[in-house]
Tab-separated table of C-alpha atoms in Angstrom:
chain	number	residue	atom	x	y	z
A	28	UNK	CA	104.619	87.723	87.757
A	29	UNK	CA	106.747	88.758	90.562
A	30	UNK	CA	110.059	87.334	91.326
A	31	UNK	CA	109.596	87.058	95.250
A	32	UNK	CA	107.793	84.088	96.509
A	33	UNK	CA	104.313	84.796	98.855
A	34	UNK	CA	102.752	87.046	96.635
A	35	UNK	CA	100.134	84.852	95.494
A	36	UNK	CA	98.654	82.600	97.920
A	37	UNK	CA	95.474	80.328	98.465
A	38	UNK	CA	94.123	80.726	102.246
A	39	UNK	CA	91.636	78.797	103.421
A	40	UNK	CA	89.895	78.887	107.060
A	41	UNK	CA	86.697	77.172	108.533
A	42	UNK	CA	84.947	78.980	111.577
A	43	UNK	CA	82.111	77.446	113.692
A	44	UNK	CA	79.821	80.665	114.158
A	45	UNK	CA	76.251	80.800	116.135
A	46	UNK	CA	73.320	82.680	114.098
A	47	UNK	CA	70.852	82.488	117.035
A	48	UNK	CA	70.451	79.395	118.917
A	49	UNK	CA	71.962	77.302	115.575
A	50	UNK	CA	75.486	76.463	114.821
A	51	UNK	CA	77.089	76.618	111.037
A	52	UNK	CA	80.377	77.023	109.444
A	53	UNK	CA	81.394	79.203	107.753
A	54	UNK	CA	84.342	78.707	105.056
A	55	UNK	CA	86.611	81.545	103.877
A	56	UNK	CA	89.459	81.321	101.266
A	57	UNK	CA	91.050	83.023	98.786
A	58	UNK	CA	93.031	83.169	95.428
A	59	UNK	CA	95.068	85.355	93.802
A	60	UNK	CA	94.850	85.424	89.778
A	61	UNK	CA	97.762	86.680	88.107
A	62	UNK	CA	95.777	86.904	84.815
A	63	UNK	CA	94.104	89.657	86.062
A	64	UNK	CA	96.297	92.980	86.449
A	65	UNK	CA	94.769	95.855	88.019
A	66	UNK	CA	97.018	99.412	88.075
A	67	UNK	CA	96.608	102.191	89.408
A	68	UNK	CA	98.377	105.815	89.550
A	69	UNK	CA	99.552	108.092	90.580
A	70	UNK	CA	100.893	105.943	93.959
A	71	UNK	CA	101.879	108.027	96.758
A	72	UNK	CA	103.182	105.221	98.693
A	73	UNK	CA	104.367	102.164	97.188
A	74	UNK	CA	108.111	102.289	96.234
A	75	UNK	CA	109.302	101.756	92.815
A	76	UNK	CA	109.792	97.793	93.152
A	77	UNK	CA	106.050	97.381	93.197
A	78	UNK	CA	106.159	99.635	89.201
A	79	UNK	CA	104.595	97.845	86.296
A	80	UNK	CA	106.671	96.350	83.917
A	81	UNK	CA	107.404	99.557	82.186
A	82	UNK	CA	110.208	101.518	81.043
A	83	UNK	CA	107.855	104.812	82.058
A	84	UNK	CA	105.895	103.356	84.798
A	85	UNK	CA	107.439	104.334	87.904
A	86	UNK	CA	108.194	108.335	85.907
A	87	UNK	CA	104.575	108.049	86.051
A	88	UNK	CA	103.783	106.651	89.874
A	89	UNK	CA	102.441	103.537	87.797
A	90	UNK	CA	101.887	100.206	89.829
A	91	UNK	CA	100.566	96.804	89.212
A	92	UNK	CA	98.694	94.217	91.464
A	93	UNK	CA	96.278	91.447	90.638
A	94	UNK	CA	93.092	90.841	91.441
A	95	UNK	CA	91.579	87.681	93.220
A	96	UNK	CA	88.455	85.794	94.636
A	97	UNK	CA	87.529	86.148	97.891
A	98	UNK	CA	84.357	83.105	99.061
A	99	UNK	CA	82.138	82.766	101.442
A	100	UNK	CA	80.492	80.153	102.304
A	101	UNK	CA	77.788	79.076	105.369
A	102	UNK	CA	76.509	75.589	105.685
A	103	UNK	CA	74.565	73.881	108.501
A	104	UNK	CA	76.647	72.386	111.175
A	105	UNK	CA	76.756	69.025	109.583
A	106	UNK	CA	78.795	70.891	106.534
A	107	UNK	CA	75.539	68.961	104.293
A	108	UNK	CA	73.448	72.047	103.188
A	109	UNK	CA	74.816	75.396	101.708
A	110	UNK	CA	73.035	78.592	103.180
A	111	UNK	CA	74.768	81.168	100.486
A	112	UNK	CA	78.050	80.929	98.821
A	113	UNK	CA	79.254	84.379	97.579
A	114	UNK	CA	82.651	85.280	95.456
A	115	UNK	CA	83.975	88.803	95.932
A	116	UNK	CA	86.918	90.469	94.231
A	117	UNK	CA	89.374	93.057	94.928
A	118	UNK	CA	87.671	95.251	92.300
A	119	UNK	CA	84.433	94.863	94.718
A	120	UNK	CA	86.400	97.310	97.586
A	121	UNK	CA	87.462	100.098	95.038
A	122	UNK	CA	84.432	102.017	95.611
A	123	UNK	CA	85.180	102.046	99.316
A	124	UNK	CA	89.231	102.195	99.339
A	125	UNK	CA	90.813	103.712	96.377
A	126	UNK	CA	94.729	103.347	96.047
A	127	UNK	CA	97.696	101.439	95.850
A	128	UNK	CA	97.840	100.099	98.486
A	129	UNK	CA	94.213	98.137	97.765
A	130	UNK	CA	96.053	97.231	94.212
A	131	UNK	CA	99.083	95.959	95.651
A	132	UNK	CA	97.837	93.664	98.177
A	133	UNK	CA	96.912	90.466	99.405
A	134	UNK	CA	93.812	90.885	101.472
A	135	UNK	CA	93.020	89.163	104.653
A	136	UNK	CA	89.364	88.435	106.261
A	137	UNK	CA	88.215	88.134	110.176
A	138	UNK	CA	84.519	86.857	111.066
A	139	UNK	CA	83.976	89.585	113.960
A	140	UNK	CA	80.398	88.229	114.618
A	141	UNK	CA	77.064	88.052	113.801
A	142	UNK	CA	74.201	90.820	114.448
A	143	UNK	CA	70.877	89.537	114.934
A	144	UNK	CA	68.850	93.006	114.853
A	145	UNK	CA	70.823	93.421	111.528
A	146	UNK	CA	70.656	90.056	110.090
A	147	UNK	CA	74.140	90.211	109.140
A	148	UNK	CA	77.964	88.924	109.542
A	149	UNK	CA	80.543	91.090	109.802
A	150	UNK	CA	84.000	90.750	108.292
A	151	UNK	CA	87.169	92.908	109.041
A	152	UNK	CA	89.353	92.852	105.664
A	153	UNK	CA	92.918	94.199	105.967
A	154	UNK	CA	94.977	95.137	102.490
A	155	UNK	CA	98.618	95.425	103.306
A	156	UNK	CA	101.329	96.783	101.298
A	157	UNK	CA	104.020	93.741	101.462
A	158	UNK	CA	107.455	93.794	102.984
A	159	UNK	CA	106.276	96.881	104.449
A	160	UNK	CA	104.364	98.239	107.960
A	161	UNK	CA	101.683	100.070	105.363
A	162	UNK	CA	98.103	98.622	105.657
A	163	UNK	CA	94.557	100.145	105.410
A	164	UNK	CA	91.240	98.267	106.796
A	165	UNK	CA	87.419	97.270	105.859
A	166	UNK	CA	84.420	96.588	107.460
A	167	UNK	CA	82.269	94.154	105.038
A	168	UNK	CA	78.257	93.292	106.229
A	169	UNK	CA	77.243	90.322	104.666
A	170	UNK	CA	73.131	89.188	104.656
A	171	UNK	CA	73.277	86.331	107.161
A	172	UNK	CA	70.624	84.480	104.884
A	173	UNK	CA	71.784	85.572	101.316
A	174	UNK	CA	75.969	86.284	101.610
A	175	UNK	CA	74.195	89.433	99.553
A	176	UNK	CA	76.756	92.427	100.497
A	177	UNK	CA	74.792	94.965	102.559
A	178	UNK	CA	78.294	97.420	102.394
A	179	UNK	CA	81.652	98.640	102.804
A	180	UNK	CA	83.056	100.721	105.236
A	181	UNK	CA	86.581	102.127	104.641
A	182	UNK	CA	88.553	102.289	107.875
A	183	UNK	CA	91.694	103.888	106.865
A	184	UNK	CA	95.011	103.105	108.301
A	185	UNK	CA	96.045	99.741	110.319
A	186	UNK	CA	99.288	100.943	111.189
A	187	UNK	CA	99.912	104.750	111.484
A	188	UNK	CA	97.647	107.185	113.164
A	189	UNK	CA	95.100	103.642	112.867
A	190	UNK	CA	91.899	104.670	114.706
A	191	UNK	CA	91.725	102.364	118.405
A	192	UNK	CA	88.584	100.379	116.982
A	193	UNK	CA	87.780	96.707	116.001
A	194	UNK	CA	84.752	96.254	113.701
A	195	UNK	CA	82.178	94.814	116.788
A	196	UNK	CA	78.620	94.255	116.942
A	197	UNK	CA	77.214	94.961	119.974
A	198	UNK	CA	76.564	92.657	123.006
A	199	UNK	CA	73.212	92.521	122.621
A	200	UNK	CA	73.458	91.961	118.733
A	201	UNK	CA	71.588	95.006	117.729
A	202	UNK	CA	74.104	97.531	116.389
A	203	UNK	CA	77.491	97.122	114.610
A	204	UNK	CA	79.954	99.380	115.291
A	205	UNK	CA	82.502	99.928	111.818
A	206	UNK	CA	84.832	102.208	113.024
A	207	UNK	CA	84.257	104.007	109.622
A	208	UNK	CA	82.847	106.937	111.824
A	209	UNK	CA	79.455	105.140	111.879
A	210	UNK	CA	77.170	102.950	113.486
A	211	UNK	CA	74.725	100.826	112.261
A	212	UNK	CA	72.016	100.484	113.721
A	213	UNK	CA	68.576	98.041	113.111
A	214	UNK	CA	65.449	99.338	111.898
A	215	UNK	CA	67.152	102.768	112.555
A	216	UNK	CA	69.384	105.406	110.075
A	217	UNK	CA	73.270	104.545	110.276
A	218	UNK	CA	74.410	106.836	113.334
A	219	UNK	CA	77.270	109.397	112.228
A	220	UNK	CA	80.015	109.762	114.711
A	221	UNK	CA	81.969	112.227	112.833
A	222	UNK	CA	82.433	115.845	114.460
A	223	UNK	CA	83.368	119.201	112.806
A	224	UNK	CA	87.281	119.681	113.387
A	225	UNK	CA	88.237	116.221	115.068
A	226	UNK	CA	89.011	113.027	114.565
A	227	UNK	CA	87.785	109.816	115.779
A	228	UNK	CA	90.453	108.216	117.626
A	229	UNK	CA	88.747	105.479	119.793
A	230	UNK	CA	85.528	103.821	119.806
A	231	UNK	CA	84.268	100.563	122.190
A	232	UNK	CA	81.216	99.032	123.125
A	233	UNK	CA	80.541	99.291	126.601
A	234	UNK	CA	76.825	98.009	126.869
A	235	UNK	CA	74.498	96.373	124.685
A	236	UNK	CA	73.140	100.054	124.223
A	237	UNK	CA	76.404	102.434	124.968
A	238	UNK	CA	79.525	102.957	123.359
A	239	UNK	CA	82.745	105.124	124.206
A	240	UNK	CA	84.149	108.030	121.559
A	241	UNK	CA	86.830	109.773	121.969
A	242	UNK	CA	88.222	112.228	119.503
A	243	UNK	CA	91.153	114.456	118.643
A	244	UNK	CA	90.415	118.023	117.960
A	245	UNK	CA	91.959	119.777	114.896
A	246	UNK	CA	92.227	120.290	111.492
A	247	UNK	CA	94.909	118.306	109.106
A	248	UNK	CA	97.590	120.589	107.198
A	249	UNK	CA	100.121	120.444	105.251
A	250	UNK	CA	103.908	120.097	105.884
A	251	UNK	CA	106.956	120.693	105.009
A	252	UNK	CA	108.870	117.214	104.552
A	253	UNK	CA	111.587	116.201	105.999
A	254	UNK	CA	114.774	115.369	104.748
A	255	UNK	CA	113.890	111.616	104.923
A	256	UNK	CA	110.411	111.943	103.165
A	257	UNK	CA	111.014	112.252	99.917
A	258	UNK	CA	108.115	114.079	96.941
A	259	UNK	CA	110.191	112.955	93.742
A	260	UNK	CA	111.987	109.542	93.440
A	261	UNK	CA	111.418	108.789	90.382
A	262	UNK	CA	114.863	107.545	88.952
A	263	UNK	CA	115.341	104.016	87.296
A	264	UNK	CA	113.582	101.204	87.987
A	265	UNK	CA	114.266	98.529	90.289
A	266	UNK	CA	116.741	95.583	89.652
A	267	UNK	CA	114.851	91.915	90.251
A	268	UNK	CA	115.664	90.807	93.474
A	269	UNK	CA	116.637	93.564	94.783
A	270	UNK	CA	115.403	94.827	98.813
A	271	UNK	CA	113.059	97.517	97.941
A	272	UNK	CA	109.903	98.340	99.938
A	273	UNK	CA	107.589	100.767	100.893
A	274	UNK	CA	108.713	104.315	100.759
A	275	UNK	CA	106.680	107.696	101.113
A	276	UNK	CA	106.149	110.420	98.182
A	277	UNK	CA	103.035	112.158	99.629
A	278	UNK	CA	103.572	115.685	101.309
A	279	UNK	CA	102.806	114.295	104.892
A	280	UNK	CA	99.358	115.842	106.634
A	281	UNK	CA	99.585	116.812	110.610
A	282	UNK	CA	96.887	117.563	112.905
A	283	UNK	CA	96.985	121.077	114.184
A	284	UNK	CA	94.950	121.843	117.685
A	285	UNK	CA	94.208	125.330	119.407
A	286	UNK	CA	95.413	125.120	123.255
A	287	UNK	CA	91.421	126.009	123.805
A	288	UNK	CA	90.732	123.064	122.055
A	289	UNK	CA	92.982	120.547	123.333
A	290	UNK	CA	91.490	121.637	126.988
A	291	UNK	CA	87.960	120.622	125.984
A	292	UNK	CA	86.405	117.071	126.797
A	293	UNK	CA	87.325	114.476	124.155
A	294	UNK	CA	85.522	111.884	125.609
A	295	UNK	CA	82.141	110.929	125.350
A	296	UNK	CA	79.654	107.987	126.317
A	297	UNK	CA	76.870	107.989	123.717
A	298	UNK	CA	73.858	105.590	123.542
A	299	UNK	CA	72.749	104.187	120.263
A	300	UNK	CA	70.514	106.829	119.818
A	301	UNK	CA	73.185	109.310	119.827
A	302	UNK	CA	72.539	110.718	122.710
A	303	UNK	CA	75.247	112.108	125.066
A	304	UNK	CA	75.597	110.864	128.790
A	305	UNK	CA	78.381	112.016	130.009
A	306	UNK	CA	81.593	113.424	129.241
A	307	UNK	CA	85.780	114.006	130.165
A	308	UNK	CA	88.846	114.640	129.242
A	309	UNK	CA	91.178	111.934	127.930
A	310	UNK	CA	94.397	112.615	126.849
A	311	UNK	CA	96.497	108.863	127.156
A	312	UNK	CA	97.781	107.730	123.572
A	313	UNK	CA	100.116	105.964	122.779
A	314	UNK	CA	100.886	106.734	118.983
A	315	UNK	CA	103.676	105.047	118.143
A	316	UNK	CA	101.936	103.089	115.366
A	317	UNK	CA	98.149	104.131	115.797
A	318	UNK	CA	96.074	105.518	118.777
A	319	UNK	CA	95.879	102.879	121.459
A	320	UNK	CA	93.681	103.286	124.804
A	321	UNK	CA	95.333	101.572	128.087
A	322	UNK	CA	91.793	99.858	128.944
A	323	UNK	CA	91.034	96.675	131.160
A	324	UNK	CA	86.956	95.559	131.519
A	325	UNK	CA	86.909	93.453	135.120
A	326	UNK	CA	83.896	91.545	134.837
A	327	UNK	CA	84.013	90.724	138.673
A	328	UNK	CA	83.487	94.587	138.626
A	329	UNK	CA	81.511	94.942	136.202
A	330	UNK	CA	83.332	97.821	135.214
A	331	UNK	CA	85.800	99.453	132.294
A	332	UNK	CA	88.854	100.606	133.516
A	333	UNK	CA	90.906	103.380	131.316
A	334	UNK	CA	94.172	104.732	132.006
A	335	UNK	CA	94.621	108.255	131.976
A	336	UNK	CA	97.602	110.388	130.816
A	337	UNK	CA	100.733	110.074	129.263
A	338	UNK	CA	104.003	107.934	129.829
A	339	UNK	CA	106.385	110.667	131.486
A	340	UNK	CA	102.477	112.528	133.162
A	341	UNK	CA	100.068	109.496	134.699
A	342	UNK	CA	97.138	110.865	136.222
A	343	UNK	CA	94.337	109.271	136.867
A	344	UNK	CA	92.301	105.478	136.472
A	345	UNK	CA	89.177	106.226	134.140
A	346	UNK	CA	86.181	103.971	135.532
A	347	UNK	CA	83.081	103.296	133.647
A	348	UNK	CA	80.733	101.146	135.468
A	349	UNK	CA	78.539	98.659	133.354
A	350	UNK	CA	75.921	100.021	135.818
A	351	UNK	CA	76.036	102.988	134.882
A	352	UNK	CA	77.571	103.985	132.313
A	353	UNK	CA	76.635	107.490	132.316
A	354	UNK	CA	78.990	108.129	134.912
A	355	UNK	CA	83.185	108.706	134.542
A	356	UNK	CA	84.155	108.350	137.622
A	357	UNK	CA	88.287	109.790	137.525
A	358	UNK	CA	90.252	108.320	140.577
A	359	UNK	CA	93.744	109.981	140.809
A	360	UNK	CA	96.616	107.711	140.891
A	361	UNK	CA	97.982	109.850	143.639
A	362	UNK	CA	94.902	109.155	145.774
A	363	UNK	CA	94.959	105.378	144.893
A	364	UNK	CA	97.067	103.476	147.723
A	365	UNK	CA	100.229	101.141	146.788
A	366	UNK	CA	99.377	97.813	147.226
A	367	UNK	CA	101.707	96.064	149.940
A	368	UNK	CA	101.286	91.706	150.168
A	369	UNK	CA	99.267	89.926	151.660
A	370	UNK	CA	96.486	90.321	148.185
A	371	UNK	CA	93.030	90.187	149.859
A	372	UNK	CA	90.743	87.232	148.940
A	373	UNK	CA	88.074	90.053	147.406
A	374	UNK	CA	90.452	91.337	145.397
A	375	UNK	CA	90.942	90.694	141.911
A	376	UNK	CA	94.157	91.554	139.409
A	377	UNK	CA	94.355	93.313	136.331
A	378	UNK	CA	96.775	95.205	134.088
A	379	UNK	CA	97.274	98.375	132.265
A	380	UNK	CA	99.943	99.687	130.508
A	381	UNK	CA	101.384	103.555	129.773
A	382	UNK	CA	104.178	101.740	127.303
A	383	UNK	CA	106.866	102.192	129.602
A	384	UNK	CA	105.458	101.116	132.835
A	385	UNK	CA	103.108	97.957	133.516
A	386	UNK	CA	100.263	99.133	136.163
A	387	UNK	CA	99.147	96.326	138.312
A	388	UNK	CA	96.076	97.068	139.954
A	389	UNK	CA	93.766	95.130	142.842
A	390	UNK	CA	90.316	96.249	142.610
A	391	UNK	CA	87.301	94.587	145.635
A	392	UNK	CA	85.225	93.008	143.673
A	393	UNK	CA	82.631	94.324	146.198
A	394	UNK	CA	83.690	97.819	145.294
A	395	UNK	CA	84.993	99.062	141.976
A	396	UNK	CA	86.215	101.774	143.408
A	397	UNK	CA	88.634	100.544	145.977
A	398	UNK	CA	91.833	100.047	144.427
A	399	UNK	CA	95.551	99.724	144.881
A	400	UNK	CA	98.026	99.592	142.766
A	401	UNK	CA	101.959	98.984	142.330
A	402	UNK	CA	104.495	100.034	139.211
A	403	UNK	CA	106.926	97.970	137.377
A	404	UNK	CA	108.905	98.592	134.242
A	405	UNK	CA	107.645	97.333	130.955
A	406	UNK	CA	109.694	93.990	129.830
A	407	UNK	CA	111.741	94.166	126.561
């Protein structure tokens, strides 16, 4: 048992959810059992407060965590009749994510919708490290009629170098995208997204049938740590109560790029067939905690609107008509005019951000194209 309080929890949450023209609910809770230990070594992130009760453990990059039960549960919308009910346990997600950080953690689920070509529900699950900004993500499928688990799709990280991706199923309800490099797809093989030397930064629906990727070229490599990473911390163990938290013993990993390779398009729109429409050159992140695309979608438009470029180098609006969204149409900020009051009565607002500076943009709503735009700093 742990001295701190919040480490074991029961969570309970009821969502209304449509399956088709019907309603149901659907009931999610958890609880933690402390009379199940799981550990797990060597850890390469958790610090030595999260050590099993052991005079060697930590010398040996032991830790401990507990296991719980996870439920799901549909009934009808009256709440009367019980479609499935199904238990799952952090054991279940070992296969998928393997490490401490999995052991360590209390879990927690998201409904992110229901596809009908797939006959499933999808579930984001996030396992975070506590008292620390450490946390890895899941995609779950669950059989809409059965709660049978139809799989589990390791993300990675939620918090540095996190992929720009929510678990989504597609408009039209007949793919899911898991932003484990994959999509799934009905009646059809999952679709790989994966590419030799890069790395998946961003994917997004656009249409029922299209879907934005947009990579990072490279190959990961080793590094020489810093003086504030440390390899070998071993030492004694913690004192109870004391302010410990996450701390990193891993040789850190960076991604090395060619200058040929980080001229190359990054960007492409893909159908769910996997074939390529179009392509162009994206280079906006903001990495400060994961990869994050400035984006706006202006339904009055009808069209996706990326910013381009970084903080201290803006250049260009990205537009992606729902229309067609085999075209990336690049509209220099330079050639975009300043907007100056009155705001015209077919023009509609929207926002993107570089991190530093809020963009405030007026697009016609009778042409996508026609824009203006003014800057103001970000607010603290």
């Amino acid at each position: 048992m742990r001295w701190y309080r919040g480490y074991f929890k029961t969570t309970q949450t009821d969502t209304l959810v449509a399956i088709g023209s019907r309603h149901y609910w659907l009931h999610m809770s958890q609880v933690a059992d402390s009379t199940q230990p799981i550990e797990y070594e060597p850890a390469a992130v958790a610090g030595k407060f999260f050590a099993a009760p052991s005079d060697t453990a930590w010398r040996a990059y032991r830790v401990r965590g507990y296991d719980g039960t996870y439920t799901f549960t549909l009934r009808d919308s009256l709440r009367r009749t019980v479609v499935f009910s199904q238990k799952l346990h952090k054991r279940d997600f070992l296969a998928s994510d393997k490490g401490e950080v999995l052991t360590l953690s209390e879990p927690e689920f998201y409904y992110r919708g229901y596809s009908s070509g797939l006959g499933g529900l999808l579930f984001l699950a996030q396992f975070g490290l506590p008292f620390s900004d450490v946390a890895n993500r899941t995609a779950l499928l669950l059989d809409a009629r059965s709660g049978r688990l139809r799989g589990l799709y390791s993300i990675g990280s939620a918090s540095f170098e996190a992929i720009d991706c929510d678990p989504q199923v597609a408009p039209g309800g007949q793919a899911v995208l898991t932003c484990a490099g994959q999509l799934l797809r009905a009646h059809r093989p999952p679709l790989s997204l994966k590419r030799p030397h890069a790395e998946l930064r961003a994917a997004r629906f656009l249409t029922d049938t299209t879907l934005l990727a947009v990579y990072e070229f490279g190959d990961y490599r080793s590094v020489r740590p810093t003086d504030d990473v440390s390899t070998d911390e071993a030492g004694p163990l913690p004192v109870a109560g004391a302010a410990n938290s996450a701390q990193f013993t891993q040789a850190p990993l960076e991604l090395v790029s060619t200058a040929a390779q980080r001229r190359l398009p990054n960007a492409f729109v893909i159908n769910t067939s996997g074939r390529q429409l179009t392509a162009f050159h994206y280079d906006g992140w903001e990495p400060d905690m994961g990869y994050s695309m400035s984006r706006q979608f202006v339904a009055a438009t009808r069209t996706h609107y990326v910013l381009n470029g970084e903080s201290d180098k803006l250049r260009s609006v990205v537009l992606l008509p729902q229309a067609r969204p085999d075209s990336a149409i690049q509209l220099p900020l330079r050639s975009i005019p300043k907007f100056h009051p009155p705001r015209r009565q077919s023009e509609v607002r929207f926002q993107l951000s570089d991190g530093d500076t809020d963009l405030i943009f007026y697009a016609d709503s009778s042409n996508p194209r026609r824009l203006r735009y003014t800057r103001r700093p970000v607010a603290n």
